[in-house]
Tab-separated table of C-alpha atoms in Angstrom:
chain	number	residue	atom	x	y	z
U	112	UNK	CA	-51.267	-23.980	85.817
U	113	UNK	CA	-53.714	-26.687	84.196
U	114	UNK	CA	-52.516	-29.951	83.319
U	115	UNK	CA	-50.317	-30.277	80.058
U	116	UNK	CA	-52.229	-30.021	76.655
U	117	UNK	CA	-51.688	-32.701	74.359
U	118	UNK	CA	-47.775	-32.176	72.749
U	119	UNK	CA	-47.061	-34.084	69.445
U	120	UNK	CA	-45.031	-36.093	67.605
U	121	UNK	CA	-44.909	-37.743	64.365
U	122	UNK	CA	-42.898	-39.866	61.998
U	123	UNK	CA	-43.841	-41.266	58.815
U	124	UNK	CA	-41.784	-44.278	57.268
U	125	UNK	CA	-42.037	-45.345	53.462
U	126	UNK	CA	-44.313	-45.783	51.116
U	127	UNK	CA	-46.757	-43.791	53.253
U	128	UNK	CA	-43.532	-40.685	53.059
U	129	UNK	CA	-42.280	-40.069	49.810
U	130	UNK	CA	-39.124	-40.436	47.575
U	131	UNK	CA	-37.751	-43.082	50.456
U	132	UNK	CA	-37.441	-40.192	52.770
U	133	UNK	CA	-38.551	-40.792	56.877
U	134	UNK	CA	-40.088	-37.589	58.048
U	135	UNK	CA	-40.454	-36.503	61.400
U	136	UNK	CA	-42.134	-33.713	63.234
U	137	UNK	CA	-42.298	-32.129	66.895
U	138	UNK	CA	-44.682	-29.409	68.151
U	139	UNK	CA	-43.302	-28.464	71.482
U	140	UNK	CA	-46.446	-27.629	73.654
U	141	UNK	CA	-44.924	-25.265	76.986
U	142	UNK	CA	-46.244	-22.605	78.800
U	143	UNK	CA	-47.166	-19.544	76.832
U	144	UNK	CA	-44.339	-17.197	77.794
U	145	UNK	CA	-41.933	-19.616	78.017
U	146	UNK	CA	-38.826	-18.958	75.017
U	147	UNK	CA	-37.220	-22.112	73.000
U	148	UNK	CA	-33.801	-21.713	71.904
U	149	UNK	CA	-32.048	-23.481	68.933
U	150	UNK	CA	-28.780	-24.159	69.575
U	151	UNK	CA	-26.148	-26.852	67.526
U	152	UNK	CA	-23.041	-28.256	70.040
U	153	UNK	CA	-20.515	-29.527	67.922
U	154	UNK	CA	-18.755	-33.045	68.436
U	155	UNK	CA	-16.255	-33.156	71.692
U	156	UNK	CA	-14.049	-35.592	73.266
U	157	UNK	CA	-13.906	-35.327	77.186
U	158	UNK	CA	-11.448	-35.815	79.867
U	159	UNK	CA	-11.755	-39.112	81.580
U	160	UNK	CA	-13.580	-38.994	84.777
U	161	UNK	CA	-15.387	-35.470	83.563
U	162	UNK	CA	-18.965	-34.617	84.546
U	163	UNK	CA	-21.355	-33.348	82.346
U	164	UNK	CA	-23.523	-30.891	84.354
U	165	UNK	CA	-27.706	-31.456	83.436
U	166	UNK	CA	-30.664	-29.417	84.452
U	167	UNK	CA	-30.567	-30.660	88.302
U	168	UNK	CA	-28.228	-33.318	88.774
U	169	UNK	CA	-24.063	-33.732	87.182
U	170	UNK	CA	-23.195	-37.190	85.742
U	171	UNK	CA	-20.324	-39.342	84.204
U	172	UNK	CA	-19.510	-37.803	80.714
U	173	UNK	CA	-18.821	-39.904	78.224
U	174	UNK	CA	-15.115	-39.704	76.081
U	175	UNK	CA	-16.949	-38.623	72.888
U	176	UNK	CA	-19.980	-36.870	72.352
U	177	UNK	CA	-21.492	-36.342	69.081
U	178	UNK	CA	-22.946	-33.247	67.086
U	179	UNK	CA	-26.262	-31.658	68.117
U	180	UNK	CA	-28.772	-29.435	66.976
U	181	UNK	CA	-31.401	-28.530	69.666
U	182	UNK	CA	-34.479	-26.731	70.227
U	183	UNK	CA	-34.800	-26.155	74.171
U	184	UNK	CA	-36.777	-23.917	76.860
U	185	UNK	CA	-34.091	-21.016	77.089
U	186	UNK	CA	-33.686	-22.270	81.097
U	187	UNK	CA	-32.725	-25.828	81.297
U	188	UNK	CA	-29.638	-27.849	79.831
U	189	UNK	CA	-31.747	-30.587	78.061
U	190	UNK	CA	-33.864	-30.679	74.652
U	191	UNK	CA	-37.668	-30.791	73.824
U	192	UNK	CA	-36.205	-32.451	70.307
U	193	UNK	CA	-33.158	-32.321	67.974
U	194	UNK	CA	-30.906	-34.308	65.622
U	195	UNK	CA	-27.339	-35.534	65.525
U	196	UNK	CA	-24.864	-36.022	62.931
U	197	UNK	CA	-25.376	-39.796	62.757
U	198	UNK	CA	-29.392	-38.756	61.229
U	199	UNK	CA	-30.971	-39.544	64.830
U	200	UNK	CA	-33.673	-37.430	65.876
U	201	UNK	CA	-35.781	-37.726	69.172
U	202	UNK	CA	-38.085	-35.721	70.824
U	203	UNK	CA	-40.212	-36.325	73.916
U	204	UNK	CA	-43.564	-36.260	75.720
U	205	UNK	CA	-44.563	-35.394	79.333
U	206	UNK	CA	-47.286	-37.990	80.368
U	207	UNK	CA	-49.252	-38.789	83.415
U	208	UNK	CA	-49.506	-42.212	84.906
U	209	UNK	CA	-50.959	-44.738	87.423
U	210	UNK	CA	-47.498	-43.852	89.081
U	211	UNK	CA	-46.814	-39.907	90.139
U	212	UNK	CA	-43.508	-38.498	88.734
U	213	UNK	CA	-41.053	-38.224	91.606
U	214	UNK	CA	-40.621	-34.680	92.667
U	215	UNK	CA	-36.672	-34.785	93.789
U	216	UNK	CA	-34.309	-33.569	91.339
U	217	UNK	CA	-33.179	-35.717	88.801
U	218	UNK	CA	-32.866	-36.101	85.670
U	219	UNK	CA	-35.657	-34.457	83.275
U	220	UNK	CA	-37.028	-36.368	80.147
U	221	UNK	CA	-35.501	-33.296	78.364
U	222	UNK	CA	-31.833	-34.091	79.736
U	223	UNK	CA	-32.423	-37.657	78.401
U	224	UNK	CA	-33.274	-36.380	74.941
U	225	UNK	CA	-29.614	-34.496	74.887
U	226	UNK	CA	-28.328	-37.309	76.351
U	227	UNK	CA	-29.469	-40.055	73.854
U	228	UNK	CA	-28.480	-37.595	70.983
U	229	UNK	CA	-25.025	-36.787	72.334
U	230	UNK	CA	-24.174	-40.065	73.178
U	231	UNK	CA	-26.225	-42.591	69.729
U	232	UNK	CA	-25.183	-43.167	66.415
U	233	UNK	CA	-28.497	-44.922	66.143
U	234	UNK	CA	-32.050	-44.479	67.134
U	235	UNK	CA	-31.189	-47.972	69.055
U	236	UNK	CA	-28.332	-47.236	70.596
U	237	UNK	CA	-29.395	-43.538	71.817
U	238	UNK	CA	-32.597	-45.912	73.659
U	239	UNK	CA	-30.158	-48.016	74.999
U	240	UNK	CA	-28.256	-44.721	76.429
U	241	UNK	CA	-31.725	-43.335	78.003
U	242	UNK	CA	-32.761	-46.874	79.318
U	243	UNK	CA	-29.290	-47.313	80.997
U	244	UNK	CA	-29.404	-43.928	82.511
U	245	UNK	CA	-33.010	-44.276	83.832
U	246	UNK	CA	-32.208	-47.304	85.581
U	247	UNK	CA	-28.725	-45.098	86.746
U	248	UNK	CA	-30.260	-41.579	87.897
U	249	UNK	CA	-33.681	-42.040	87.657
U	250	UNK	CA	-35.833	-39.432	86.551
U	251	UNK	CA	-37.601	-36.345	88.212
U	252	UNK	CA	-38.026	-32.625	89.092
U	253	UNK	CA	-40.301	-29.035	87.941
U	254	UNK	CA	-40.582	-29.394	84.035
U	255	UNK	CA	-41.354	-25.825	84.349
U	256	UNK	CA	-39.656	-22.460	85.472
U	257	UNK	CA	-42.320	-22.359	87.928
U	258	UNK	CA	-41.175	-21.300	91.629
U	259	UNK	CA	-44.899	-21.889	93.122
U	260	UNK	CA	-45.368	-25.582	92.361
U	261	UNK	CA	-43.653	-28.343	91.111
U	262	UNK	CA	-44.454	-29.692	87.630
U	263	UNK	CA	-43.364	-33.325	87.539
U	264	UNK	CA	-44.237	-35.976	84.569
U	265	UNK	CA	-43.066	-39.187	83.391
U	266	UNK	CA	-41.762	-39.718	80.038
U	267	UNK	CA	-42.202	-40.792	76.362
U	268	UNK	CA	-39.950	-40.605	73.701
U	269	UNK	CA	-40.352	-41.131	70.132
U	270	UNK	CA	-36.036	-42.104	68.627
U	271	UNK	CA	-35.592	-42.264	64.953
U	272	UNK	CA	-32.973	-43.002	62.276
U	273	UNK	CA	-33.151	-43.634	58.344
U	274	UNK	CA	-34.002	-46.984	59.435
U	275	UNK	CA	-36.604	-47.337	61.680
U	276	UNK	CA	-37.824	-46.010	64.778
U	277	UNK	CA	-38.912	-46.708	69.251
U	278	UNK	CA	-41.538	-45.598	71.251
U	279	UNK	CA	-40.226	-45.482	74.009
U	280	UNK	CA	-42.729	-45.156	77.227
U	281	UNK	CA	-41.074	-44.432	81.021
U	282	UNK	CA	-42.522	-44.893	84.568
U	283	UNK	CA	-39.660	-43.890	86.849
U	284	UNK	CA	-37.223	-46.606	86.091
U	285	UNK	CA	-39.236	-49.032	84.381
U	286	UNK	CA	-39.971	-48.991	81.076
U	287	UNK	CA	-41.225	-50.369	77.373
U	288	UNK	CA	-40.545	-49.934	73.810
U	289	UNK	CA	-41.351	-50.608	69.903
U	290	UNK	CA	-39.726	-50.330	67.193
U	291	UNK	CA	-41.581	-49.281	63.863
U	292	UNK	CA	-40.441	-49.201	60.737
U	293	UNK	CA	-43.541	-48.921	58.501
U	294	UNK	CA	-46.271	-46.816	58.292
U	295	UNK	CA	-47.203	-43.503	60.651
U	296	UNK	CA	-47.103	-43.335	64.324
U	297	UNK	CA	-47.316	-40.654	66.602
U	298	UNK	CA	-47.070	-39.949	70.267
U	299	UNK	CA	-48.555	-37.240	72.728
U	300	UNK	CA	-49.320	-37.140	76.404
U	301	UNK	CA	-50.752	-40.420	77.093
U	302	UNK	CA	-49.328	-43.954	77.102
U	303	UNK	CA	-49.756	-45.767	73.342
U	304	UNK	CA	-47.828	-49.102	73.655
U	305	UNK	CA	-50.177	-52.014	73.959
U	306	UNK	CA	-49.472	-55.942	73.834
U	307	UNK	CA	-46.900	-55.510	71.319
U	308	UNK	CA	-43.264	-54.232	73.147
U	309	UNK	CA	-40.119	-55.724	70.960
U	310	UNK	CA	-38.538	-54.286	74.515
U	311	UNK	CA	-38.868	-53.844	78.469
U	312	UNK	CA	-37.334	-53.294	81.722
U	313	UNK	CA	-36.695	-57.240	83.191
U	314	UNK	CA	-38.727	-56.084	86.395
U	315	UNK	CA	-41.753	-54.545	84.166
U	316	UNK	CA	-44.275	-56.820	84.800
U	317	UNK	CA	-42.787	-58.161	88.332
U	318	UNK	CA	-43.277	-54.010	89.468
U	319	UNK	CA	-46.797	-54.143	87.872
U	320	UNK	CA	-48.159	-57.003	89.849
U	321	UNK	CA	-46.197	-55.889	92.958
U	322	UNK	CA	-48.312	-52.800	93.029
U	323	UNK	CA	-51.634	-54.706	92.277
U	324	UNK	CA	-51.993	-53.333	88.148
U	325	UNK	CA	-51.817	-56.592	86.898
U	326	UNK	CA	-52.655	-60.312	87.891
U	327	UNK	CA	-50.136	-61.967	85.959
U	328	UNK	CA	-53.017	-63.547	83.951
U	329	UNK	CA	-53.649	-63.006	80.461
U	330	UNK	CA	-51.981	-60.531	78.088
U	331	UNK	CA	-49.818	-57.866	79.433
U	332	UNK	CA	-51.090	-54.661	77.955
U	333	UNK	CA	-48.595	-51.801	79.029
U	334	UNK	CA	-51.111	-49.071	78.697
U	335	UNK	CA	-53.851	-50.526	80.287
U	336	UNK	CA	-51.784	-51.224	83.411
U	337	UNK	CA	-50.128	-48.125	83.710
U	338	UNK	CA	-52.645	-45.735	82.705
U	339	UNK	CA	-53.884	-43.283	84.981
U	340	UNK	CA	-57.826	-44.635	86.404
U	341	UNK	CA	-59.365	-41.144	85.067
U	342	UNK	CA	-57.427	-40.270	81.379
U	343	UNK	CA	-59.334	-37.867	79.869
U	344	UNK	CA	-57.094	-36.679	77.658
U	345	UNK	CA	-57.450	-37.276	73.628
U	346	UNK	CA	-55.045	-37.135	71.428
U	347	UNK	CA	-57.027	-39.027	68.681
U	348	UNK	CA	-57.620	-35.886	66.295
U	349	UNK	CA	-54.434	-35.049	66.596
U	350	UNK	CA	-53.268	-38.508	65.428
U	351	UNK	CA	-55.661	-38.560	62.659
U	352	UNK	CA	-54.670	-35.649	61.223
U	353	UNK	CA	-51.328	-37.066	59.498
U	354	UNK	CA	-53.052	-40.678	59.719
U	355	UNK	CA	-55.419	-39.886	57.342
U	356	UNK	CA	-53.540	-37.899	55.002
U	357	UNK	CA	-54.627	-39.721	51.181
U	358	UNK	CA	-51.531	-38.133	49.782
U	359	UNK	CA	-48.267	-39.181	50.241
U	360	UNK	CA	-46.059	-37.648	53.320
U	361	UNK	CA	-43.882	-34.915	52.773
U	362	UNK	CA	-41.748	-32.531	54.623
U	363	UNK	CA	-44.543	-29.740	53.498
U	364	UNK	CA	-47.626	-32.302	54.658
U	365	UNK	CA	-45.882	-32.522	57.884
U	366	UNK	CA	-45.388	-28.877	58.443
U	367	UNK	CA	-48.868	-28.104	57.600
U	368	UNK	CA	-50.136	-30.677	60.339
U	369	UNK	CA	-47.919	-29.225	63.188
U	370	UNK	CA	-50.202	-25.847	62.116
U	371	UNK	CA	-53.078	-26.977	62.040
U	372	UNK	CA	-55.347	-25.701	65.124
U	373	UNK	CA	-58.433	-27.461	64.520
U	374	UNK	CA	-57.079	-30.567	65.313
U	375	UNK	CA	-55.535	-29.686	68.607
U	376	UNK	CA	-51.815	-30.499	67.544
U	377	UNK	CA	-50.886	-26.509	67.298
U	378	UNK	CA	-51.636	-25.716	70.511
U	379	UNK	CA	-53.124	-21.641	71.432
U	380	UNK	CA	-54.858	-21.622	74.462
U	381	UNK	CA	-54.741	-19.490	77.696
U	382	UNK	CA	-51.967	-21.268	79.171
U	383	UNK	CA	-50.193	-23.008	77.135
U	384	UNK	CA	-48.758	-22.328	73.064
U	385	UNK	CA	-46.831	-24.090	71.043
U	386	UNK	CA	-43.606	-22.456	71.574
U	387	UNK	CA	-41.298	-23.794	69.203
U	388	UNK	CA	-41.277	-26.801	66.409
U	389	UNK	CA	-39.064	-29.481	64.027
U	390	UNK	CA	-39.547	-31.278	61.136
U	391	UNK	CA	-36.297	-33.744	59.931
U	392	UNK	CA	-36.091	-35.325	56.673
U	393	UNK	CA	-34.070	-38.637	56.696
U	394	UNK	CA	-33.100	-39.670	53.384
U	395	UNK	CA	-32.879	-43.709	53.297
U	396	UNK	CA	-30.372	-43.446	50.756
U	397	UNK	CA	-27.330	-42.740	52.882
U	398	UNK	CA	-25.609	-40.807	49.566
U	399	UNK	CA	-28.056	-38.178	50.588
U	400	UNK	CA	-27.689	-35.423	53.871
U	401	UNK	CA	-30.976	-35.624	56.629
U	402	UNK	CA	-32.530	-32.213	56.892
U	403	UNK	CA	-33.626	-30.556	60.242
U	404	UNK	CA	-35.942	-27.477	59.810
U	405	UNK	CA	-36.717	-25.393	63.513
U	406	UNK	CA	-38.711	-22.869	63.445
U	407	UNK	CA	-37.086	-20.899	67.063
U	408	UNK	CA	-40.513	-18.956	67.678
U	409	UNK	CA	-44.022	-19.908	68.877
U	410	UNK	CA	-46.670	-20.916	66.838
U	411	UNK	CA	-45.783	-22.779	63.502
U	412	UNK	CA	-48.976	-21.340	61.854
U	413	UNK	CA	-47.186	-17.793	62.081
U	414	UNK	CA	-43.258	-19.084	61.959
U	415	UNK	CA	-40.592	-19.671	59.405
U	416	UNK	CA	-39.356	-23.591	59.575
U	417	UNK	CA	-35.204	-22.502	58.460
U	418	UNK	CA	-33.216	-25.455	57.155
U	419	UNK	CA	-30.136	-26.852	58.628
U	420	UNK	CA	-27.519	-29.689	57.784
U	421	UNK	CA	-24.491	-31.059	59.725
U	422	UNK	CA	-21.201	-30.479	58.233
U	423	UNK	CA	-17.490	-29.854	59.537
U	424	UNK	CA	-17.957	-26.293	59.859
U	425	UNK	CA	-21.305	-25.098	60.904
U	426	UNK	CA	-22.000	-21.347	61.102
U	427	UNK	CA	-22.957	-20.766	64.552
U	428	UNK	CA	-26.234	-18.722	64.877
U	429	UNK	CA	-25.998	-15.964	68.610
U	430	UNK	CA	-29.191	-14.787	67.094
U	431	UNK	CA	-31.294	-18.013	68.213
U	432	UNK	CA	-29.747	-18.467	71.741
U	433	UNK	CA	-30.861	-16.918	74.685
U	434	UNK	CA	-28.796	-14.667	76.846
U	435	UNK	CA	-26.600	-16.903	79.206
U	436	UNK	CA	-26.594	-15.586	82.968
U	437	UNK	CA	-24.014	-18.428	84.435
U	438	UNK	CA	-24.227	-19.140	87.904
U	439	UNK	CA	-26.758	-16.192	88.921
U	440	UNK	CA	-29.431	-17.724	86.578
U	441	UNK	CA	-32.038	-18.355	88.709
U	442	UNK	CA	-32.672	-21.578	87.645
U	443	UNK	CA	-29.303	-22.900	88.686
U	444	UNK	CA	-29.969	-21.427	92.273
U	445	UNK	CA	-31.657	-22.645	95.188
U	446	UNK	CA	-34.441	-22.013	96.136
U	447	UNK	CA	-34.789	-22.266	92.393
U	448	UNK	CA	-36.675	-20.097	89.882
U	449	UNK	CA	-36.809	-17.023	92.666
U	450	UNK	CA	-36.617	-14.616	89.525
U	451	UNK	CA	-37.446	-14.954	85.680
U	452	UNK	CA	-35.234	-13.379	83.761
U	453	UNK	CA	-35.651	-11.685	80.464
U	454	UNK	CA	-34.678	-14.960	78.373
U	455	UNK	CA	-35.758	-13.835	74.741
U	456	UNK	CA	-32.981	-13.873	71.707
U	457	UNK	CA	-32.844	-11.776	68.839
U	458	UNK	CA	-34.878	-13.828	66.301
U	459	UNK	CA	-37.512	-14.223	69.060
U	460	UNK	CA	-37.675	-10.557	69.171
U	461	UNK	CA	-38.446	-9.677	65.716
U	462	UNK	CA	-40.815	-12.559	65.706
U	463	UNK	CA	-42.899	-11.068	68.409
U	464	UNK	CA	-43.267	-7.648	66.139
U	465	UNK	CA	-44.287	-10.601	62.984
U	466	UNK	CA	-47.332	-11.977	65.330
U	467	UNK	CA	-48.258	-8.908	66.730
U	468	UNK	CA	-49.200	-7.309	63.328
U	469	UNK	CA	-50.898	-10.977	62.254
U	470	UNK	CA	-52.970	-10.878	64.966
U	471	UNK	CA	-53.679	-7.353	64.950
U	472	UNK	CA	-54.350	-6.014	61.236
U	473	UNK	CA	-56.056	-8.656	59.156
U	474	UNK	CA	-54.933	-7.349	55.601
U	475	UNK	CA	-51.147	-6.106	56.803
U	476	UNK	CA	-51.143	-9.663	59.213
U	477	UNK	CA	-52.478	-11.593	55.526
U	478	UNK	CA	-49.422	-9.760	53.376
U	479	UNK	CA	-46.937	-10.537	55.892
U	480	UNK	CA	-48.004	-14.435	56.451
U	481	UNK	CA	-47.900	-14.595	52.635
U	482	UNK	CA	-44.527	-13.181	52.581
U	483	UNK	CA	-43.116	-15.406	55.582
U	484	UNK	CA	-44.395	-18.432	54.087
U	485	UNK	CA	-42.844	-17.333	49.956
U	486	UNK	CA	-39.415	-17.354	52.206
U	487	UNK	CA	-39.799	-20.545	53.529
U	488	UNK	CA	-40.937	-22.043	50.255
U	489	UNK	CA	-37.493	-21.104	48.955
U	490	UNK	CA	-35.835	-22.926	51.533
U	491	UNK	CA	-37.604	-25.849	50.873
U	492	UNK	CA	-37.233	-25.835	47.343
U	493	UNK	CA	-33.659	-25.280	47.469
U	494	UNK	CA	-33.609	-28.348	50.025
U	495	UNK	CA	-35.731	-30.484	47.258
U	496	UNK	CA	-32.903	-30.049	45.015
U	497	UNK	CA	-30.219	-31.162	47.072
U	498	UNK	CA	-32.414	-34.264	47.553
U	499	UNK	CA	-32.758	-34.915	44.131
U	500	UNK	CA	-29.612	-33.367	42.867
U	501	UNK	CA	-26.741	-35.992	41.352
U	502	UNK	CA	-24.330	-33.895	42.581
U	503	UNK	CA	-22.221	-34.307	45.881
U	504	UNK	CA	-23.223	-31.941	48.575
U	505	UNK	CA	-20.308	-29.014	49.031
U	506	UNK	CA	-20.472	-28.980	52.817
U	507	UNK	CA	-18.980	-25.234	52.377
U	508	UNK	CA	-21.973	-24.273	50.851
U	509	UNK	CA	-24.509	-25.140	53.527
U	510	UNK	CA	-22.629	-24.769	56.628
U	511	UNK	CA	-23.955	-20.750	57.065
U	512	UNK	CA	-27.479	-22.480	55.708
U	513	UNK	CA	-29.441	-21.969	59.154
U	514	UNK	CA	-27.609	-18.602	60.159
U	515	UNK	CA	-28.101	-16.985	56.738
U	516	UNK	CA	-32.119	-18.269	57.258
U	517	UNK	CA	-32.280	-16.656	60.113
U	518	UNK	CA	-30.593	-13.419	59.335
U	519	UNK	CA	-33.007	-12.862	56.358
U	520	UNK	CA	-36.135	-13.298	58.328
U	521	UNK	CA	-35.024	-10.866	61.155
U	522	UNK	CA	-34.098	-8.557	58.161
U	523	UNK	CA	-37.208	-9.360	56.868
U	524	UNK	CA	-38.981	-8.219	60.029
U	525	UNK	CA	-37.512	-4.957	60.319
């Protein structure tokens, strides 16, 4: 398998987003056959002294975990992005560096996405809870459900609130971050923190010079020193794409970017596709709900992006989650990944019908798009007028809000 394509995020703070809302987006960029899930945990308290089993390794749980709402590879215990009840979302990137990701099982950048969700009420506090475990557990093993050869990448995470948001940036245990609260930022494959880190590991630059990256002269510039010696990879049309947006951000500008092809943020090629994608609205105004949309298929230019809000009683949705196969799934067995099971759930199923006819017929695959993207449009009208409605929310009206989304479209489909 080549190396990992460029995988996005975004968020966009106001004025640049309007109405006071932060947006954020995530395409998820995995190998093409590879199924995403979408899958909400609701709050839990835990025994003391409890594990909590990850992808590889079992740690401490912690007395109270939060809500979650998830988008995952169908194999692994983690999350490529999701939000919490508290209005945290984070998602995260794979990257290369000077320093090779360690092989031996431990915990995956995906785990620590779960993790900070689970365990933050704030985009701070949820960095705190990935720092700490870092430094704990350390981080490593196959990022893919590959049995021929191990897949193994550092980290970077983009963590955001109503408030504000960190990049944070991982090599093994050491790490940076900055918080941003203005303007657009985004993050892909490659390092992006500079000279300007509101936060580090205390042995950062002590590790740096200890492997001969940096003198100890002069500014400390995180990417520069940690960088691989040949990065190749680009990610600046990517970033330009929302960057240079002369409108103001919305949820629908932000959507339309994680499409767009041309720019190399929806990813199609041989190997790898864009397998699943998010887009949260955070409403500054804490009288308003935040608003995740997940799409649950590949491709965004040929999905559905369904709404869903935390309540009490959430609706839970069988159709989005992949079969469960226990202790016999193969990727819970060693040697791991012997088999690859049939992971696809029902909405991925219909879906696959949806692309097959958009790829295949150009005036049926035109009708349908059209169709797909008039039921979306609802969704997101009826989500503008929650956002500007004077009215409390009724949480019994939108707790069936995702599984009565995804029930039309795989209606829809047949």
């Amino acid at each position: 398998m080549a190396a990992a394509p460029p995988s996005y995020c975004f968020v966009a703070f106001p004025p640049r987003a309007k109405d006071g809302l932060v947006v954020f987006g995530k395409n998820s960029a995995r190998p093409r056959d590879e199924v995403q899930e979408v899958v909400y945990f609701s709050a839990a308290d835990h025994e003391p002294e409890s594990k909590v089993e990850c992808t590889y390794i079992s740690i401490d749980q912690v007395p109270r975990t939060h809500a979650i709402m998830i988008s995952r590879p169908a194999w692994l215990w983690g999350a490529e992005m999701g939000a919490n009840e508290h209005g945290v979302c984070i998602a995260n990137e794979a990257i290369n560096t000077r320093e090779p990701a360690a092989e031996i099982e431990a915990l995956l950048g995906m785990d620590l996405v779960r993790l900070g969700l689970e365990r933050g009420e704030t985009a701070k506090e949820a960095l705190d809870v990935i720092v700490s475990l870092l430094e704990e557990h350390g981080q490593g093993g196959n990022y893919y459900e590959d049995a021929n050869s191990c897949h193994s990448f550092q980290s970077a995470y983009l963590i955001v609130d109503r408030d504000e948001a960190w990049v944070l940036e991982t090599i093994g245990k050491y790490w940076a971050a900055e918080k941003v609260t203005e303007g657009v930022r985004c993050i892909c494959n490659r390092l992006s923190l500079t000279t300007k880190m509101d936060a580090e590991h205390p042995e950062l630059r002590s590790y740096a010079q200890s492997q001969g990256w940096w003198t100890g002269e002069g500014e400390f510039n995180f990417s520069e020193v940690f960088s691989p010696v040949e990065d190749h990879l680009d990610c600046g049309a990517g970033k330009d794409s929302l960057e240079k947006q002369e409108e103001s951000i919305t949820v629908q500008t932000m959507m339309n970017t994680l499409r767009d092809k041309a720019s190399g943020v929806c990813i199609d090629s041989e190997s790898f596709l864009t397998t699943a994608s998010g887009v949260s609205v955070l409403p500054q105004n804490r009288s308003f709900p935040c608003i995740h949309y997940f799409t649950g298929t590949p491709d965004p230019s040929r999905s559905i992006f369904k709404p869903f809000i935390f309540v009490d009683d959430v609706k839970l949705v069988p159709k989005t989650q992949s079969p469960c196969f226990g202790d016999d799934d193969p990727a819970k067995k060693e040697p791991r990944f012997q088999e690859k099971p049939d992971r696809r759930h029902e909405l991925y199923k219909a879906h696959e019908w949806a692309r097959a006819i958009i790829e295949s017929d150009q005036e049926q695959g035109r009708k349908l798009r059209s169709t797909m993207l008039e039921l979306e449009k609802q969704g997101l009208e009826a989500m503008e007028e929650i956002l500007t409605s004077s009215e409390p929310l009724d949480p019994a009206e939108v707790g069936d809000l995702f599984y009565d989304c995804v029930d039309t479209e795989i209606k829809f489909f047949k």
